[in-house]
mmCIF file of C-alpha atoms in Angstrom:
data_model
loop_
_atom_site.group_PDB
_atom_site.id
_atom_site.type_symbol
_atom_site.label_atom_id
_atom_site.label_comp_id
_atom_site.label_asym_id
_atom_site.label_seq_id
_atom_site.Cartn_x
_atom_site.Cartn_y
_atom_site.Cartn_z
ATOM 1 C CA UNK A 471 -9.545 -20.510 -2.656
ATOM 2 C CA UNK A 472 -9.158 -17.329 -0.739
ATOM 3 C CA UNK A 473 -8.574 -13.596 -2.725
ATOM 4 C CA UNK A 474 -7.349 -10.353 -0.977
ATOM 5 C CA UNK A 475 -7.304 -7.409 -3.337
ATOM 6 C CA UNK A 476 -6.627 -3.740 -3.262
ATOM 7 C CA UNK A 477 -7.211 -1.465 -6.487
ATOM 8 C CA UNK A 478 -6.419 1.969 -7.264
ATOM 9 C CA UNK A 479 -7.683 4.240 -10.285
ATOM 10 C CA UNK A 480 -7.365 7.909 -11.354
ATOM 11 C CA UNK A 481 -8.756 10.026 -13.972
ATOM 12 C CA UNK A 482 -8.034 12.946 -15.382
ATOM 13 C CA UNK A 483 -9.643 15.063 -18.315
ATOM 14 C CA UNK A 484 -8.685 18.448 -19.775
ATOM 15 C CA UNK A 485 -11.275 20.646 -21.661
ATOM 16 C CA UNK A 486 -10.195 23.596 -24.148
ATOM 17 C CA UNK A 487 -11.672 26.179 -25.551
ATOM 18 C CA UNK A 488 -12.613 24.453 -28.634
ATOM 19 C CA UNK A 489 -15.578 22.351 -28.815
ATOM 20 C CA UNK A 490 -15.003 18.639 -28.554
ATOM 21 C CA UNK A 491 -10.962 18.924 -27.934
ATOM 22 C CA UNK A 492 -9.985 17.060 -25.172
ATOM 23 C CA UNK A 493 -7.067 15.366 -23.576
ATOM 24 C CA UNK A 494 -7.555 12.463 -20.879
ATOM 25 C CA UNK A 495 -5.207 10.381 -19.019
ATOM 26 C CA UNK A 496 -5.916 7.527 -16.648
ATOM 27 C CA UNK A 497 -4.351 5.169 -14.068
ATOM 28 C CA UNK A 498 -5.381 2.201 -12.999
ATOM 29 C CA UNK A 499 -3.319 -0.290 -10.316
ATOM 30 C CA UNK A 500 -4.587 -3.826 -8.904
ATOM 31 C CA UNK A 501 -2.273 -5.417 -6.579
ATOM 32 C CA UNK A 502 -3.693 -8.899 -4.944
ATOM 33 C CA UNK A 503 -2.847 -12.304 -3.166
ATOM 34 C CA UNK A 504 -4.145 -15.514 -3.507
ATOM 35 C CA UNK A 505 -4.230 -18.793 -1.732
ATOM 36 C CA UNK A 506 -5.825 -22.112 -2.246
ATOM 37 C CA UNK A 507 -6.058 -25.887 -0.789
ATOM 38 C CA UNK A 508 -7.366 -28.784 -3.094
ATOM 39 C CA UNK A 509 -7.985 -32.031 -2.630
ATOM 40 C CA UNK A 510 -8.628 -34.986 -5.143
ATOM 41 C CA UNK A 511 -9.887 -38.435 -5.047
ATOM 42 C CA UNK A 512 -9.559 -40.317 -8.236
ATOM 43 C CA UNK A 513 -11.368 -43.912 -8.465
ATOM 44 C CA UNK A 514 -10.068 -46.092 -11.129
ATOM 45 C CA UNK A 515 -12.295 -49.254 -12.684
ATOM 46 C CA UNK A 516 -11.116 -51.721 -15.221
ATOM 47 C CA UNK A 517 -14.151 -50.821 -17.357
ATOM 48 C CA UNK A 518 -17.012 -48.770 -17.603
ATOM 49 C CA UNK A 519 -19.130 -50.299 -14.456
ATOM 50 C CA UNK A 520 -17.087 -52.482 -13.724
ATOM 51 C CA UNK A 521 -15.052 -53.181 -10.540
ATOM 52 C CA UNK A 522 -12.862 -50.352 -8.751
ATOM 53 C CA UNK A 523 -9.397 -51.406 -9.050
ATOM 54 C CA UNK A 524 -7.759 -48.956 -6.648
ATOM 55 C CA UNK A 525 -8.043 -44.733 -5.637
ATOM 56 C CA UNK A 526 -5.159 -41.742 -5.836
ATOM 57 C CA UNK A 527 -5.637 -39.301 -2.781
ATOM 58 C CA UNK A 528 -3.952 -35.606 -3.894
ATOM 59 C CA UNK A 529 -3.847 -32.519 -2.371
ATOM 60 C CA UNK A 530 -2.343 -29.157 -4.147
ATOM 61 C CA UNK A 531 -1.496 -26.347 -1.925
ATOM 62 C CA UNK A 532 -0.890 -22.662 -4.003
ATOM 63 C CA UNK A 533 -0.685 -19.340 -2.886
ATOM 64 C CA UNK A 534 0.366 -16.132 -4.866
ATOM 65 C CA UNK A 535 0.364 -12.441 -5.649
ATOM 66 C CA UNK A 536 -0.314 -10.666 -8.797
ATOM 67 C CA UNK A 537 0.469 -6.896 -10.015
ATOM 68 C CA UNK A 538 -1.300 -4.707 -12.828
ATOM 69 C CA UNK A 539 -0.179 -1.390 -13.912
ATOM 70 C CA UNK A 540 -2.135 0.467 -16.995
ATOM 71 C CA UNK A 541 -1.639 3.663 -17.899
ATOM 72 C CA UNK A 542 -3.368 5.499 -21.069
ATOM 73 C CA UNK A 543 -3.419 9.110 -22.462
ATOM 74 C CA UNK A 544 -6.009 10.027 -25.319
ATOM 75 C CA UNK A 545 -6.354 12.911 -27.329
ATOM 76 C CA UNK A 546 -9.154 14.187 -29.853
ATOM 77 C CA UNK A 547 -8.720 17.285 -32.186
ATOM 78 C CA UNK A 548 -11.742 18.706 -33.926
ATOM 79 C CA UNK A 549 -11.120 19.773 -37.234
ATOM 80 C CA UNK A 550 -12.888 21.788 -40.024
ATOM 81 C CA UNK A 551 -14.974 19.355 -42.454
ATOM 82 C CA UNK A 552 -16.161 17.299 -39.761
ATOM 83 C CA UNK A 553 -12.784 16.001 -39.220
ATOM 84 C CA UNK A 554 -11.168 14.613 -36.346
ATOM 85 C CA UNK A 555 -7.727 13.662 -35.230
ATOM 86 C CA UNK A 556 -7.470 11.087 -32.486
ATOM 87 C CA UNK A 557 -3.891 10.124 -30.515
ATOM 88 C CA UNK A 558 -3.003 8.218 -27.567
ATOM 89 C CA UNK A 559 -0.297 5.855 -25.487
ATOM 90 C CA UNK A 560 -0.925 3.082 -23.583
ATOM 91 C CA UNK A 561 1.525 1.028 -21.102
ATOM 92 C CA UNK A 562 0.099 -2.096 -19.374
ATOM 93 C CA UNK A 563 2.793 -3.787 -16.948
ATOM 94 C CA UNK A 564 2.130 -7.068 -14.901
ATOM 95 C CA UNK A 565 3.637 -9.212 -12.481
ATOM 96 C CA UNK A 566 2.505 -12.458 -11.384
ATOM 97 C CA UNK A 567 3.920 -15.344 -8.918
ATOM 98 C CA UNK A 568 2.442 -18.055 -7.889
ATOM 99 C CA UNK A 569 3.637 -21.452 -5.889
ATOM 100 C CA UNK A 570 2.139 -25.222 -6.329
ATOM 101 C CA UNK A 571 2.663 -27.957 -4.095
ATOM 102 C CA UNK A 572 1.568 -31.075 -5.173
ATOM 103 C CA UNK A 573 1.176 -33.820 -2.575
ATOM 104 C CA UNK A 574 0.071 -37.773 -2.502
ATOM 105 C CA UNK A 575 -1.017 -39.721 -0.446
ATOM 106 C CA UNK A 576 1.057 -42.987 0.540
ATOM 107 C CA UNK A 577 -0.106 -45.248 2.366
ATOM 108 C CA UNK A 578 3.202 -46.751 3.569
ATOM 109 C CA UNK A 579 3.461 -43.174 5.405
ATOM 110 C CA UNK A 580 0.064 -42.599 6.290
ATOM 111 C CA UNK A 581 0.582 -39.386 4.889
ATOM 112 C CA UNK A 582 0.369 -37.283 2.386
ATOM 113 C CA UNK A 583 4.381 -36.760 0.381
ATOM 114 C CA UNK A 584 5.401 -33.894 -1.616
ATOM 115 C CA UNK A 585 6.227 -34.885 -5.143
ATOM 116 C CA UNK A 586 8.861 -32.709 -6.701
ATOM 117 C CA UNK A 587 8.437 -33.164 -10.016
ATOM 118 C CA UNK A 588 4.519 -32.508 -9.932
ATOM 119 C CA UNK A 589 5.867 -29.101 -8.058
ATOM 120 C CA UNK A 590 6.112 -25.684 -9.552
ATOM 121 C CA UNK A 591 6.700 -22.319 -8.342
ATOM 122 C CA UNK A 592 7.376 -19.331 -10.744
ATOM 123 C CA UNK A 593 7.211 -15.816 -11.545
ATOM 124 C CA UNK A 594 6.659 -13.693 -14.130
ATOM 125 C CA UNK A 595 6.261 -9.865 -15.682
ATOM 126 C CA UNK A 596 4.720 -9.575 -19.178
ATOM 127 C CA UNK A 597 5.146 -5.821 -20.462
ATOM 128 C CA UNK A 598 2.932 -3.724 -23.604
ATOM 129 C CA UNK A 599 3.633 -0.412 -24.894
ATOM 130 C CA UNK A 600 1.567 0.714 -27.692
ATOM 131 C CA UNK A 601 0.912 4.108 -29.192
ATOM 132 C CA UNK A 602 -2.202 5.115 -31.926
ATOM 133 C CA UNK A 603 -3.115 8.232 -34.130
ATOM 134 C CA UNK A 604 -6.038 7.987 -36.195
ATOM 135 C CA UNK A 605 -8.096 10.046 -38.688
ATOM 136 C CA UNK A 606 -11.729 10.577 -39.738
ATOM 137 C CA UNK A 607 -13.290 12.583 -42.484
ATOM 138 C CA UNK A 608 -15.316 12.746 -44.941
ATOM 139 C CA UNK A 609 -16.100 14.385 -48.620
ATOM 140 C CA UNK A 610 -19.626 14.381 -49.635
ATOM 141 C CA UNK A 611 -21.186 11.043 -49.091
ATOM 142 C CA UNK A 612 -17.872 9.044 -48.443
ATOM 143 C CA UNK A 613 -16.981 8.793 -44.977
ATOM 144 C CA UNK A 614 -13.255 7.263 -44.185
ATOM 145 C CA UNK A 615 -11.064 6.614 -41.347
ATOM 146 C CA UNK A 616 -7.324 5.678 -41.182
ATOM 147 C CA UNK A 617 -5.977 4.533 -38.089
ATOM 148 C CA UNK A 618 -1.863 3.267 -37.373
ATOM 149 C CA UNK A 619 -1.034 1.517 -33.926
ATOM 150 C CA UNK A 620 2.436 0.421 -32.803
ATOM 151 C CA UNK A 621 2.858 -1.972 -30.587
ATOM 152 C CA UNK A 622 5.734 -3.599 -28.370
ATOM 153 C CA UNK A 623 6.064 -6.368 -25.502
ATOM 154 C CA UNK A 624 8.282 -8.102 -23.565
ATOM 155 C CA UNK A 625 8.040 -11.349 -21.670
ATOM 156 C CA UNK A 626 10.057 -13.074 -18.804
ATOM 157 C CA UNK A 627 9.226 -15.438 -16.305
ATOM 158 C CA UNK A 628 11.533 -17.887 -13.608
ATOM 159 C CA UNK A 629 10.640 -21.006 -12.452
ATOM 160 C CA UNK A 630 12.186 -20.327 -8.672
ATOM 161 C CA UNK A 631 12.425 -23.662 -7.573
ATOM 162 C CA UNK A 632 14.557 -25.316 -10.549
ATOM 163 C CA UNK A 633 16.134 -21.658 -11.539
ATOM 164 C CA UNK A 634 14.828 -22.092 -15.274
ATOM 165 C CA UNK A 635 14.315 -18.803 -17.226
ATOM 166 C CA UNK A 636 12.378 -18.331 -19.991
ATOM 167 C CA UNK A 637 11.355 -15.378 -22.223
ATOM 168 C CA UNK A 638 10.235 -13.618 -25.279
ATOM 169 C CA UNK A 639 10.609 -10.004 -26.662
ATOM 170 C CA UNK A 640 8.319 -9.029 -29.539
ATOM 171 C CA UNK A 641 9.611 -5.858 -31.343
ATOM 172 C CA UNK A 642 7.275 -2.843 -32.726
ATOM 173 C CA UNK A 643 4.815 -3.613 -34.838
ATOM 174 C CA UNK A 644 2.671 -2.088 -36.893
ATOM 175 C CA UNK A 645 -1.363 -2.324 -36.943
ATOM 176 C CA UNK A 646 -2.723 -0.331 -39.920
ATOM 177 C CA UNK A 647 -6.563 -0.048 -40.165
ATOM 178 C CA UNK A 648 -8.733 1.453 -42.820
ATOM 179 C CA UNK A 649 -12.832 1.855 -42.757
ATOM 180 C CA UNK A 650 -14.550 3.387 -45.731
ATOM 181 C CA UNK A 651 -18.192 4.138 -46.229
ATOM 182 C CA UNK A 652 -20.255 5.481 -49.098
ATOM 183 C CA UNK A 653 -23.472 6.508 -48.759
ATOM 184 C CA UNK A 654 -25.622 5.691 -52.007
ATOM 185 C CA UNK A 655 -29.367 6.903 -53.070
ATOM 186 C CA UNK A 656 -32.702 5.410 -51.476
ATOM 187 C CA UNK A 657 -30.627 4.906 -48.204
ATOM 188 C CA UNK A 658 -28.253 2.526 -49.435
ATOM 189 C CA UNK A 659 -24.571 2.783 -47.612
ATOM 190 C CA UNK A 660 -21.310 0.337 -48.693
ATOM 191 C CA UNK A 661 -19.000 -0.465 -46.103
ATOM 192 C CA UNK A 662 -15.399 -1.939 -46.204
ATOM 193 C CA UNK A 663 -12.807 -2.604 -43.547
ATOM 194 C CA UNK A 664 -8.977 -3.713 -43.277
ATOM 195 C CA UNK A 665 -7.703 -4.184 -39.905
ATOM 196 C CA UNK A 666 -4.391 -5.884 -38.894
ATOM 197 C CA UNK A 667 -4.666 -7.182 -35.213
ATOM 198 C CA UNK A 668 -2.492 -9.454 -32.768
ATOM 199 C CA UNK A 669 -3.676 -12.427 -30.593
ATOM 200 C CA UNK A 670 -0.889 -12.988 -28.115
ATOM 201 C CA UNK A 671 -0.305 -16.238 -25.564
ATOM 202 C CA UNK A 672 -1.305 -15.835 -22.176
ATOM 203 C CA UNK A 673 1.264 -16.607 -19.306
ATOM 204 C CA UNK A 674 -0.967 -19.884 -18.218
ATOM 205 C CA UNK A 675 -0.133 -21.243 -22.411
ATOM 206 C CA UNK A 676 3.930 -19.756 -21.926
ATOM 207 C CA UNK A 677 4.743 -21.166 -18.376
ATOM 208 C CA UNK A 678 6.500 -24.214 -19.493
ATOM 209 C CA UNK A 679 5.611 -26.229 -15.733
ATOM 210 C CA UNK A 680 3.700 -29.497 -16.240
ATOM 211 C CA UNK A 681 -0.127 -28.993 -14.454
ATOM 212 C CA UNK A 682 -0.289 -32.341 -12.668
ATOM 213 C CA UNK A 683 -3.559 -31.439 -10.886
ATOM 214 C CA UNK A 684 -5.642 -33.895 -12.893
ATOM 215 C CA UNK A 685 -3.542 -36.772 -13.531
ATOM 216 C CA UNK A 686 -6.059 -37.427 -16.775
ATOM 217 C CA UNK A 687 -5.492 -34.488 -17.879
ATOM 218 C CA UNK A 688 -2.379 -33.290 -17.675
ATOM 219 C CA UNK A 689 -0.847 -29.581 -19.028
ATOM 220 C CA UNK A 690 2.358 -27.821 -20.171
ATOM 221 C CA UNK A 691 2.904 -24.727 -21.007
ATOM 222 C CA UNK A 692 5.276 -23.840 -24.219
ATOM 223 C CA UNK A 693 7.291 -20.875 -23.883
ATOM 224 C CA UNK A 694 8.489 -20.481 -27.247
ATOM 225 C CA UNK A 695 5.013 -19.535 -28.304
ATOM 226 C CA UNK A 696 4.876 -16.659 -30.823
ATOM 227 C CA UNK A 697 1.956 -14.063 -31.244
ATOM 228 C CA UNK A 698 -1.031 -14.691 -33.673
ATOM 229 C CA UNK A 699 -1.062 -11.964 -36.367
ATOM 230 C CA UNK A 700 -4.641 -11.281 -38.268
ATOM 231 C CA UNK A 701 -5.369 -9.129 -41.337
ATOM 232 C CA UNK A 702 -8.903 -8.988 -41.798
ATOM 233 C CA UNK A 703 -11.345 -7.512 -44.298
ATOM 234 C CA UNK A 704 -15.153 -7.139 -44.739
ATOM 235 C CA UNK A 705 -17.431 -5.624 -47.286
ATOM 236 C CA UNK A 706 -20.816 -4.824 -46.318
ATOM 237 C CA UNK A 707 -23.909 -3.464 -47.911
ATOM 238 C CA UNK A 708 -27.007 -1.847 -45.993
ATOM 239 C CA UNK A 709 -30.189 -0.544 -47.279
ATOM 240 C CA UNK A 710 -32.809 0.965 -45.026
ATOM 241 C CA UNK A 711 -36.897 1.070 -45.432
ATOM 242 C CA UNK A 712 -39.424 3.297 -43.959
#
């Protein structure tokens, strides 16, 4: 497999007046192109050491070219109290498209025959937009922090050689997160946490082609895959000796 890549990335950061206020942005662009030549020879045997019982020669030619855009703006506000306010946006956009050619070889030909149905070619642009603010303080001994993400994405990918679309738009959701903290005598501190996080399918599980590669092992992607949501809490307790 051969990879040619180019990347790009920018920063910016803005200072004020006030102590610890700042404001950064950044850019960062990958653009690349791929291509690969495989080849396969599978033995078959009637059992385990026992006699060969015939071969499969395969080869799978691929090339392809891949996109990624992110882009992210953060800001942090001091406040009085030992406060802090914390925002920022984030836009990630990617494109990817990539072409398999499955071959095998037939004897009656001498050659090696492209097999259609083992052959997919496809393209694809998965899309996130998200947006955060979050807030830290504390009275006394109790520490907190309360944090609220949204976050959108869209999904939509073409197999080019058969015409098939497929897609899937998830709508803005919300991400809530809490983290509280008190700090008790003889250096005791209690801990708790709530977040609410998403796990979502990556193009290789939504591109519904069948991944004849390894004839034992064969693969299909399943576009009508849905995200993973996760709410997750934890209680801790620490307690530190000198």
């Amino acid at each position: 497999r051969v990879f040619n890549a180019n990347g790009l990335q920018l920063g910016m950061k803005q200072l004020f007046p006030k102590e610890g206020e700042e404001l950064t942005a950044d850019l960062n662009f990958f653009s690349g192109k791929n291509e690969g030549n495989s080849l396969y020879n599978t033995d078959f045997f009637a059992y385990s050491n026992g006699s060969k019982t015939g071969s499969t020669l395969q080869k799978v030619l691929n090339n392809g070219t891949n996109q990624f855009l992110t882009i992210q703006s953060d800001y942090v506000l001091p406040m009085k109290s030992k406060s802090k306010l914390e925002t920022g946006v984030r836009v990630q956009l990617r494109k990817v498209s990539n072409d398999n050619f499955n071959y095998i070889f037939k004897t009656s030909s001498n050659d090696y025959e492209l097999i259609p149905s083992a052959t997919s070619n496809y393209k694809n642009s998965d899309n996130v937009y998200a947006g955060y603010v979050s807030f830290t303080s504390a009275i006394k001994d109790f520490g907190y922090k309360l944090g609220l993400r949204a976050e959108s994405s869209a999904y939509e990918g073409t197999m080019t050689n058969t015409n098939q679309k497929f897609s899937n738009s998830y709508p803005v959701s919300l991400f809530p997160s809490v983290f509280l903290s008190q700090k008790l005598k003889q250096k005791q501190e209690i801990q708790f946490s709530y977040t609410r996080r998403i796990n979502r399918p990556n193009f290789f599980q939504l591109i519904p082609f069948t991944d004849y590669t390894d004839p034992l092992n064969i693969s299909k992607g399943n576009s009508n895959l849905v995200p993973e949501f996760t709410n997750s809490m934890e209680v801790s307790y620490s307690k530190s000796f000198s």
